[in-house]
């Protein structure tokens, strides 16, 4: 039975946080062609195992990652405990295919958790339901397995239940050996490989019994595509707690069939890959990512922004620079993000609006001639207006041209043609209660 009260309780911090860091890291940082490299190149395990022998992230410094995330204004992080390749960054007792058996010789997940918690961030773990290393995971004929077309695998007998025991066992390890987890991020379901195929009810019951407050994504049912039973108005036991659109911001936010807003989190790469890709320099500008964060909030969603550290354990400099620039904006404007949601007003043509209680945050992304119209803001209901970045008073204009539009509040934010913040100048409007 879906317990709405418990749900709202556990979702509170998450829906206030709005902004998190996704970390995709593993052996695939060495070939440096993204985390799907084994699948896209249909690479046999023998060709991948040398990366296991070689893995030696001498520069791994999770405290540095955590500081960068915090300075960017992020409130939580999610890191790959195991990705599709099956390699575990944690010290699982159930496999030797793990970081502690590499030259790294360390439990990288434990160190990540310690470092991010120390910065006051909430912590989550990504765990792949797929596993291209485990002998009992379907090979031949699977949609994604690297050996899907390999005739020699066709008649090999595999015991999927044995894989599920392993997978459940690892999730149990994560839920018992690593302290309080704030988020479990499963990835992903496809075709027949969904729901009870993963023994999902049993899995979720175990997780909730061990980590009663943990938030779970919806990918025991779906992938980045599809919304899952959360959207049906009648969520299953394993619907998870939020929808996880991938590389897209839902155009109108997300609602269930009854029109109730759904919690969602857009996961987005900074360039075009999750795992480290040496040649991919298509980084999105920080200014764009700031606007996209605001867009998510204005549609009641979160943004989980990804970095892919390299084989030595460094987050790419381009990513640090982006985090840094976002942080400079967040330092002044985060009140328009944390704890905010959509305002119920239509999107104005010169920006976006976020809201918290009787505070509206009008994000001006385009300048005007003279006063800037705050579309949808009734000037008669305005108590006061402030420029968020410095707290300075802005007067609602009252003059011969704006008075032609008596229902709209106009403000002037600068004496020059440039906006004080060319990316997003935030005006805080306190409305009369
Ligand atoms: C996916 C991919 C993956 C990535 C994830 C992030 O569905 O399989 O590699 O980890 O999306 O959302």
Short mmCIF file of C-alpha atoms and ligand atoms in Angstrom, two decimals:
data_model
loop_
_atom_site.label_atom_id
_atom_site.label_comp_id
_atom_site.label_asym_id
_atom_site.label_seq_id
_atom_site.Cartn_x
_atom_site.Cartn_y
_atom_site.Cartn_z
CA UNK A 1 0.00 0.00 0.00
CA UNK A 2 1.28 3.40 -0.95
CA UNK A 3 1.77 5.49 2.18
CA UNK A 4 1.57 9.11 1.03
CA UNK A 5 2.51 10.57 4.38
CA UNK A 6 5.70 8.52 4.65
CA UNK A 7 6.43 9.39 1.03
CA UNK A 8 6.15 13.13 1.56
CA UNK A 9 8.26 12.86 4.67
CA UNK A 10 11.15 11.12 3.02
CA UNK A 11 10.97 13.31 -0.09
CA UNK A 12 11.17 16.59 1.79
CA UNK A 13 14.94 17.15 1.74
CA UNK A 14 15.18 15.94 -1.82
CA UNK A 15 12.58 18.29 -3.21
CA UNK A 16 14.19 21.18 -1.37
CA UNK A 17 17.68 20.27 -2.55
CA UNK A 18 16.95 20.53 -6.29
CA UNK A 19 20.55 20.19 -7.41
CA UNK A 20 22.90 17.22 -7.21
CA UNK A 21 26.08 15.75 -8.67
CA UNK A 22 26.13 12.50 -10.62
CA UNK A 23 29.48 10.70 -10.77
CA UNK A 24 30.13 7.99 -13.35
CA UNK A 25 33.44 6.33 -12.71
CA UNK A 26 34.93 2.94 -13.32
CA UNK A 27 37.35 0.91 -15.44
CA UNK A 28 35.82 2.45 -18.56
CA UNK A 29 37.69 5.65 -17.73
CA UNK A 30 40.78 3.94 -19.19
CA UNK A 31 39.49 3.21 -22.72
CA UNK A 32 37.92 6.65 -22.26
CA UNK A 33 35.16 6.13 -24.78
CA UNK A 34 32.24 6.22 -22.38
CA UNK A 35 30.79 3.66 -19.95
CA UNK A 36 29.03 1.69 -22.69
CA UNK A 37 32.27 0.90 -24.47
CA UNK A 38 32.04 -2.85 -23.92
CA UNK A 39 28.53 -2.97 -25.32
CA UNK A 40 28.86 -0.57 -28.22
CA UNK A 41 32.07 -2.25 -29.40
CA UNK A 42 30.81 -5.75 -28.48
CA UNK A 43 34.07 -6.18 -26.66
CA UNK A 44 34.78 -9.63 -25.16
CA UNK A 45 35.70 -9.72 -21.49
CA UNK A 46 39.34 -10.69 -22.27
CA UNK A 47 39.78 -7.34 -23.94
CA UNK A 48 38.30 -5.49 -21.00
CA UNK A 49 40.08 -7.26 -18.15
CA UNK A 50 43.44 -5.60 -18.84
CA UNK A 51 41.82 -2.37 -17.65
CA UNK A 52 41.10 -4.10 -14.35
CA UNK A 53 44.78 -5.02 -14.03
CA UNK A 54 45.79 -1.48 -14.91
CA UNK A 55 43.30 0.57 -12.88
CA UNK A 56 45.32 2.79 -10.55
CA UNK A 57 43.64 6.13 -9.82
CA UNK A 58 46.59 7.80 -8.14
CA UNK A 59 44.93 11.21 -8.03
CA UNK A 60 41.62 10.07 -6.46
CA UNK A 61 40.70 12.72 -3.92
CA UNK A 62 37.00 12.55 -3.07
CA UNK A 63 37.32 15.42 -0.61
CA UNK A 64 38.22 17.64 -3.56
CA UNK A 65 35.19 16.38 -5.49
CA UNK A 66 32.96 17.01 -2.50
CA UNK A 67 34.25 20.54 -2.03
CA UNK A 68 33.62 21.30 -5.71
CA UNK A 69 30.07 19.94 -5.50
CA UNK A 70 29.33 21.90 -2.39
CA UNK A 71 30.80 25.11 -3.80
CA UNK A 72 28.61 24.66 -6.88
CA UNK A 73 25.58 24.71 -4.60
CA UNK A 74 24.81 21.03 -4.94
CA UNK A 75 23.08 19.38 -2.01
CA UNK A 76 23.52 15.72 -2.86
CA UNK A 77 25.53 13.33 -4.96
CA UNK A 78 25.05 9.95 -6.58
CA UNK A 79 28.01 7.79 -7.52
CA UNK A 80 28.25 4.53 -9.47
CA UNK A 81 28.81 1.71 -6.99
CA UNK A 82 28.56 -0.71 -9.92
CA UNK A 83 27.89 0.12 -13.56
CA UNK A 84 26.75 -2.16 -16.39
CA UNK A 85 30.26 -3.58 -16.80
CA UNK A 86 29.81 -5.20 -13.39
CA UNK A 87 32.92 -3.62 -11.88
CA UNK A 88 32.34 -2.66 -8.24
CA UNK A 89 33.89 0.43 -6.75
CA UNK A 90 32.92 -0.93 -3.34
CA UNK A 91 34.42 -3.81 -1.43
CA UNK A 92 31.75 -6.41 -2.09
CA UNK A 93 32.32 -9.78 -0.47
CA UNK A 94 30.43 -11.39 -3.34
CA UNK A 95 32.93 -10.71 -6.11
CA UNK A 96 36.60 -10.12 -6.80
CA UNK A 97 35.77 -7.78 -9.66
CA UNK A 98 36.13 -4.76 -7.42
CA UNK A 99 38.33 -1.77 -6.68
CA UNK A 100 39.97 -3.35 -3.64
CA UNK A 101 41.44 -6.03 -5.92
CA UNK A 102 42.93 -3.48 -8.30
CA UNK A 103 46.03 -1.39 -7.76
CA UNK A 104 43.72 1.17 -6.17
CA UNK A 105 43.40 -1.26 -3.28
CA UNK A 106 40.77 0.92 -1.63
CA UNK A 107 37.04 0.94 -1.16
CA UNK A 108 36.36 3.94 -3.37
CA UNK A 109 32.68 4.06 -2.45
CA UNK A 110 33.37 4.21 1.26
CA UNK A 111 35.80 7.06 0.69
CA UNK A 112 33.31 8.89 -1.52
CA UNK A 113 30.59 8.52 1.10
CA UNK A 114 32.84 9.74 3.91
CA UNK A 115 34.04 12.74 1.92
CA UNK A 116 30.64 13.91 0.74
CA UNK A 117 29.03 13.41 4.12
CA UNK A 118 31.84 15.43 5.66
CA UNK A 119 30.82 18.36 3.42
CA UNK A 120 27.24 18.03 4.62
CA UNK A 121 25.93 16.62 1.36
CA UNK A 122 23.36 13.88 1.12
CA UNK A 123 24.71 10.74 -0.47
CA UNK A 124 23.35 8.33 -3.01
CA UNK A 125 24.55 5.25 -4.83
CA UNK A 126 23.91 4.27 -8.40
CA UNK A 127 23.64 0.52 -8.88
CA UNK A 128 23.33 -1.14 -12.27
CA UNK A 129 20.74 -3.88 -12.58
CA UNK A 130 22.56 -4.98 -15.70
CA UNK A 131 25.82 -6.83 -15.23
CA UNK A 132 28.06 -7.73 -18.14
CA UNK A 133 30.58 -9.51 -15.94
CA UNK A 134 28.37 -11.95 -14.08
CA UNK A 135 28.18 -15.36 -15.78
CA UNK A 136 24.48 -15.73 -14.99
CA UNK A 137 23.39 -12.48 -16.60
CA UNK A 138 21.84 -13.15 -20.02
CA UNK A 139 24.43 -12.89 -22.78
CA UNK A 140 23.28 -14.15 -26.16
CA UNK A 141 20.13 -12.44 -27.42
CA UNK A 142 20.09 -9.82 -24.67
CA UNK A 143 19.45 -6.33 -25.96
CA UNK A 144 22.63 -4.80 -24.56
CA UNK A 145 25.11 -7.46 -23.47
CA UNK A 146 28.48 -7.17 -25.24
CA UNK A 147 28.19 -10.87 -26.23
CA UNK A 148 24.60 -10.58 -27.48
CA UNK A 149 25.54 -11.68 -31.00
CA UNK A 150 28.14 -14.25 -30.06
CA UNK A 151 27.00 -17.67 -31.32
CA UNK A 152 29.26 -19.46 -28.84
CA UNK A 153 27.17 -18.04 -26.01
CA UNK A 154 23.88 -19.22 -27.49
CA UNK A 155 23.56 -22.51 -25.63
CA UNK A 156 25.45 -21.68 -22.49
CA UNK A 157 23.27 -22.43 -19.49
CA UNK A 158 22.76 -19.54 -17.14
CA UNK A 159 20.83 -19.32 -13.93
CA UNK A 160 19.30 -15.88 -13.73
CA UNK A 161 18.07 -16.50 -10.19
CA UNK A 162 21.64 -16.96 -9.13
CA UNK A 163 22.40 -13.55 -10.61
CA UNK A 164 19.43 -12.07 -8.72
CA UNK A 165 20.71 -13.57 -5.47
CA UNK A 166 24.05 -11.90 -6.18
CA UNK A 167 22.46 -8.57 -7.09
CA UNK A 168 20.18 -8.60 -4.04
CA UNK A 169 23.16 -9.59 -1.92
CA UNK A 170 25.17 -6.65 -3.14
CA UNK A 171 22.34 -4.24 -2.52
CA UNK A 172 22.11 -5.69 0.99
CA UNK A 173 25.82 -5.03 1.47
CA UNK A 174 25.39 -1.44 0.34
CA UNK A 175 22.44 -0.98 2.67
CA UNK A 176 24.16 -2.50 5.71
CA UNK A 177 27.88 -1.74 5.47
CA UNK A 178 27.93 1.93 4.53
CA UNK A 179 25.86 3.85 7.03
CA UNK A 180 22.79 5.87 6.16
CA UNK A 181 22.14 6.17 2.44
CA UNK A 182 19.92 8.98 1.25
CA UNK A 183 19.32 7.73 -2.25
CA UNK A 184 19.45 4.48 -4.24
CA UNK A 185 19.59 4.98 -7.98
CA UNK A 186 18.94 1.76 -9.90
CA UNK A 187 19.61 1.57 -13.63
CA UNK A 188 17.66 0.28 -15.63
CA UNK A 189 14.75 -1.80 -16.89
CA UNK A 190 14.20 -2.76 -20.53
CA UNK A 191 11.88 -5.11 -22.40
CA UNK A 192 11.09 -8.12 -20.22
CA UNK A 193 13.80 -7.09 -17.78
CA UNK A 194 11.55 -5.07 -15.53
CA UNK A 195 9.75 -5.17 -12.19
CA UNK A 196 9.39 -8.67 -10.78
CA UNK A 197 11.97 -9.97 -13.23
CA UNK A 198 14.38 -8.24 -10.79
CA UNK A 199 12.36 -9.62 -7.83
CA UNK A 200 11.65 -5.96 -7.29
CA UNK A 201 9.06 -6.20 -4.49
CA UNK A 202 11.41 -8.34 -2.43
CA UNK A 203 14.30 -5.99 -3.23
CA UNK A 204 12.43 -2.85 -2.26
CA UNK A 205 11.10 -4.42 0.94
CA UNK A 206 14.63 -5.36 1.92
CA UNK A 207 15.95 -1.89 1.16
CA UNK A 208 13.18 -0.15 3.07
CA UNK A 209 13.64 -2.43 6.06
CA UNK A 210 17.37 -1.60 6.18
CA UNK A 211 17.25 2.04 5.08
CA UNK A 212 13.76 3.26 5.97
CA UNK A 213 14.26 6.83 4.73
CA UNK A 214 16.10 6.13 1.51
CA UNK A 215 14.73 7.58 -1.72
CA UNK A 216 14.65 5.22 -4.69
CA UNK A 217 14.46 6.09 -8.41
CA UNK A 218 11.90 4.57 -10.76
CA UNK A 219 14.16 2.40 -12.86
CA UNK A 220 13.16 -0.93 -11.38
CA UNK A 221 10.23 -0.35 -13.74
CA UNK A 222 11.55 1.79 -16.55
CA UNK A 223 14.63 3.53 -17.90
CA UNK A 224 15.20 7.17 -18.78
CA UNK A 225 12.26 6.54 -21.06
CA UNK A 226 8.82 5.93 -19.54
CA UNK A 227 7.44 7.22 -16.27
CA UNK A 228 6.50 4.01 -14.49
CA UNK A 229 3.53 3.33 -12.27
CA UNK A 230 4.20 6.53 -10.30
CA UNK A 231 2.39 8.26 -13.13
CA UNK A 232 -0.56 5.85 -13.07
CA UNK A 233 -2.01 7.20 -9.84
CA UNK A 234 -1.61 3.67 -8.48
CA UNK A 235 2.09 3.13 -7.83
CA UNK A 236 3.42 -0.40 -7.45
CA UNK A 237 5.55 -1.53 -4.50
CA UNK A 238 8.63 -0.86 -6.59
CA UNK A 239 7.54 2.29 -8.43
CA UNK A 240 10.29 4.19 -6.68
CA UNK A 241 9.91 7.76 -5.53
CA UNK A 242 10.73 9.91 -8.53
CA UNK A 243 10.76 9.85 -12.30
CA UNK A 244 14.21 9.97 -13.88
CA UNK A 245 14.11 11.63 -17.30
CA UNK A 246 17.52 11.39 -18.95
CA UNK A 247 19.09 14.02 -21.19
CA UNK A 248 15.77 15.87 -21.36
CA UNK A 249 13.82 18.33 -19.27
CA UNK A 250 10.15 17.36 -19.40
CA UNK A 251 8.54 20.20 -21.38
CA UNK A 252 5.69 20.70 -18.91
CA UNK A 253 7.06 19.08 -15.79
CA UNK A 254 5.43 15.75 -14.95
CA UNK A 255 2.00 14.90 -13.63
CA UNK A 256 0.24 11.64 -12.88
CA UNK A 257 -3.02 10.66 -14.58
CA UNK A 258 -4.94 12.62 -11.96
CA UNK A 259 -3.00 15.78 -12.68
CA UNK A 260 -0.94 15.66 -9.48
CA UNK A 261 2.62 16.89 -9.79
CA UNK A 262 5.22 14.13 -9.77
CA UNK A 263 8.67 14.36 -8.29
CA UNK A 264 11.31 14.10 -11.00
CA UNK A 265 14.99 14.53 -11.54
CA UNK A 266 16.55 15.22 -14.92
CA UNK A 267 19.97 13.59 -15.19
CA UNK A 268 22.13 15.46 -17.62
CA UNK A 269 25.73 15.20 -18.82
CA UNK A 270 28.02 18.22 -19.03
CA UNK A 271 29.41 16.99 -22.36
CA UNK A 272 27.86 14.07 -24.26
CA UNK A 273 29.05 11.16 -22.12
CA UNK A 274 28.48 9.88 -18.58
CA UNK A 275 31.75 8.03 -18.20
CA UNK A 276 35.00 9.79 -19.04
CA UNK A 277 35.44 10.36 -22.75
CA UNK A 278 38.77 11.90 -23.61
CA UNK A 279 37.74 13.31 -26.96
CA UNK A 280 34.35 14.68 -26.04
CA UNK A 281 34.83 18.40 -25.60
CA UNK A 282 31.21 19.34 -26.27
CA UNK A 283 30.72 20.85 -22.83
CA UNK A 284 27.61 22.89 -22.24
CA UNK A 285 28.37 26.40 -21.08
CA UNK A 286 27.79 27.06 -17.38
CA UNK A 287 25.38 29.87 -18.28
CA UNK A 288 23.19 27.36 -20.09
CA UNK A 289 23.31 24.87 -17.22
CA UNK A 290 22.30 27.58 -14.75
CA UNK A 291 19.27 28.34 -16.91
CA UNK A 292 18.47 24.64 -17.16
CA UNK A 293 18.65 24.25 -13.38
CA UNK A 294 16.20 27.12 -13.06
CA UNK A 295 14.00 25.53 -15.71
CA UNK A 296 13.91 22.28 -13.73
CA UNK A 297 12.93 24.09 -10.54
CA UNK A 298 10.27 26.12 -12.35
CA UNK A 299 8.76 22.78 -13.42
CA UNK A 300 9.02 21.19 -9.95
CA UNK A 301 12.02 19.04 -10.78
CA UNK A 302 15.61 18.43 -9.74
CA UNK A 303 18.78 18.52 -11.82
CA UNK A 304 21.40 15.80 -11.38
CA UNK A 305 24.43 17.05 -13.28
CA UNK A 306 27.09 14.52 -14.23
CA UNK A 307 30.87 14.42 -14.14
CA UNK A 308 33.02 11.58 -15.44
CA UNK A 309 36.39 11.44 -13.66
CA UNK A 310 39.34 10.12 -15.68
CA UNK A 311 41.48 7.05 -15.09
CA UNK A 312 43.77 8.85 -12.67
CA UNK A 313 40.77 9.96 -10.62
CA UNK A 314 40.49 13.56 -11.74
CA UNK A 315 37.29 15.30 -12.64
CA UNK A 316 38.02 16.98 -16.00
CA UNK A 317 39.13 20.60 -15.65
CA UNK A 318 36.30 21.71 -17.94
CA UNK A 319 33.85 20.25 -15.42
CA UNK A 320 35.55 21.95 -12.49
CA UNK A 321 35.34 25.25 -14.36
CA UNK A 322 31.64 24.74 -15.02
CA UNK A 323 30.96 23.83 -11.37
CA UNK A 324 32.88 26.88 -10.31
CA UNK A 325 30.89 29.26 -12.48
CA UNK A 326 27.59 27.73 -11.43
CA UNK A 327 28.76 28.14 -7.84
CA UNK A 328 29.38 31.83 -8.29
CA UNK A 329 25.81 32.29 -9.47
CA UNK A 330 24.42 29.99 -6.76
CA UNK A 331 26.25 31.79 -4.03
CA UNK A 332 24.13 34.86 -4.69
CA UNK A 333 20.99 33.32 -6.08
CA UNK A 334 20.44 29.94 -4.45
CA UNK A 335 17.43 31.26 -2.53
CA UNK A 336 15.62 31.09 -5.87
CA UNK A 337 16.45 27.37 -6.15
CA UNK A 338 16.40 25.66 -2.73
CA UNK A 339 12.96 24.81 -1.53
CA UNK A 340 11.46 26.43 -4.62
CA UNK A 341 9.02 25.11 -7.16
CA UNK A 342 6.89 26.34 -10.03
CA UNK A 343 4.86 29.48 -9.44
CA UNK A 344 1.69 28.47 -11.21
CA UNK A 345 2.15 31.45 -13.53
CA UNK A 346 2.82 30.86 -17.22
CA UNK A 347 6.44 31.11 -18.35
CA UNK A 348 7.14 34.77 -19.11
CA UNK A 349 8.80 35.62 -22.42
CA UNK A 350 11.80 37.27 -20.75
CA UNK A 351 12.69 34.49 -18.32
CA UNK A 352 11.28 32.05 -15.82
CA UNK A 353 9.65 32.14 -12.41
CA UNK A 354 10.31 30.01 -9.36
CA UNK A 355 8.46 30.35 -6.07
CA UNK A 356 8.57 29.59 -2.37
CA UNK A 357 5.58 30.53 -0.24
CA UNK A 358 4.71 34.17 -0.94
CA UNK A 359 8.12 34.77 -2.53
CA UNK A 360 8.35 34.83 -6.28
CA UNK A 361 11.75 34.63 -7.94
CA UNK A 362 11.61 36.24 -11.33
CA UNK A 363 14.59 35.09 -13.39
CA UNK A 364 15.25 37.78 -15.98
CA UNK A 365 17.19 36.34 -18.89
CA UNK A 366 16.51 39.06 -21.44
CA UNK A 367 16.69 42.80 -21.04
CA UNK A 368 14.05 45.30 -22.09
CA UNK A 369 13.90 48.91 -23.15
CA UNK A 370 13.20 50.92 -20.03
CA UNK A 371 11.39 49.02 -17.29
CA UNK A 372 11.35 45.24 -17.33
CA UNK A 373 7.85 43.80 -17.31
CA UNK A 374 7.33 41.16 -14.64
CA UNK A 375 4.68 39.24 -16.50
CA UNK A 376 1.98 37.76 -14.34
CA UNK A 377 2.98 39.81 -11.29
CA UNK A 378 0.07 42.04 -10.29
CA UNK A 379 1.62 45.31 -9.15
CA UNK A 380 -1.19 45.89 -6.68
CA UNK A 381 -0.25 42.73 -4.81
CA UNK A 382 3.46 43.40 -4.57
CA UNK A 383 4.76 44.09 -1.09
CA UNK A 384 8.40 44.62 -2.02
CA UNK A 385 10.96 43.80 -4.67
CA UNK A 386 14.67 43.12 -4.21
CA UNK A 387 17.57 42.34 -6.48
CA UNK A 388 18.50 38.94 -5.08
CA UNK A 389 22.23 39.12 -5.77
CA UNK A 390 22.80 42.05 -3.42
CA UNK A 391 19.50 42.53 -1.61
CA UNK A 392 19.01 46.02 -2.94
CA UNK A 393 15.57 47.57 -3.18
CA UNK A 394 13.90 47.78 -6.56
CA UNK A 395 10.98 50.15 -6.98
CA UNK A 396 7.92 49.09 -8.90
CA UNK A 397 7.77 51.71 -11.60
CA UNK A 398 5.03 54.27 -11.79
CA UNK A 399 5.36 56.49 -14.85
CA UNK A 400 3.62 57.67 -17.98
CA UNK A 401 4.52 54.67 -20.18
CA UNK A 402 4.25 51.74 -17.79
CA UNK A 403 0.95 53.08 -16.52
CA UNK A 404 -0.57 51.98 -19.81
CA UNK A 405 -0.27 48.45 -18.41
CA UNK A 406 -1.68 48.79 -14.95
CA UNK A 407 -1.84 45.05 -14.23
CA UNK A 408 1.85 44.40 -14.76
CA UNK A 409 4.62 45.35 -12.36
CA UNK A 410 7.68 46.87 -14.06
CA UNK A 411 11.09 47.25 -12.45
CA UNK A 412 14.39 48.71 -13.53
CA UNK A 413 17.37 46.58 -12.54
CA UNK A 414 20.25 48.57 -14.00
CA UNK A 415 21.19 51.95 -15.41
CA UNK A 416 23.10 50.40 -18.26
CA UNK A 417 21.84 48.31 -21.19
CA UNK A 418 23.39 45.22 -19.63
CA UNK A 419 21.62 43.10 -17.05
CA UNK A 420 23.49 42.93 -13.72
CA UNK A 421 23.88 39.20 -14.36
CA UNK A 422 23.75 38.50 -18.10
CA UNK A 423 22.91 34.83 -17.49
CA UNK A 424 20.04 35.22 -15.09
CA UNK A 425 19.32 38.30 -13.00
CA UNK A 426 17.02 37.23 -10.20
CA UNK A 427 14.42 39.59 -8.79
CA UNK A 428 12.83 38.54 -5.52
CA UNK A 429 9.25 39.64 -5.17
CA UNK A 430 7.48 39.40 -1.85
CA UNK A 431 3.76 39.26 -2.47
CA UNK A 432 1.18 40.53 -0.01
CA UNK A 433 -0.33 37.56 1.82
C1 LIG B 1 21.62 5.06 -18.79
C2 LIG B 1 22.85 4.45 -19.25
C3 LIG B 1 23.95 4.87 -18.45
C4 LIG B 1 23.88 5.96 -17.48
C5 LIG B 1 22.51 6.33 -17.09
C6 LIG B 1 22.39 7.63 -16.40
O1 LIG B 1 20.44 4.55 -19.00
O2 LIG B 1 22.74 3.10 -19.43
O3 LIG B 1 25.16 4.49 -18.87
O4 LIG B 1 24.47 5.52 -16.33
O5 LIG B 1 21.64 6.21 -18.08
O6 LIG B 1 21.09 8.04 -16.30
#
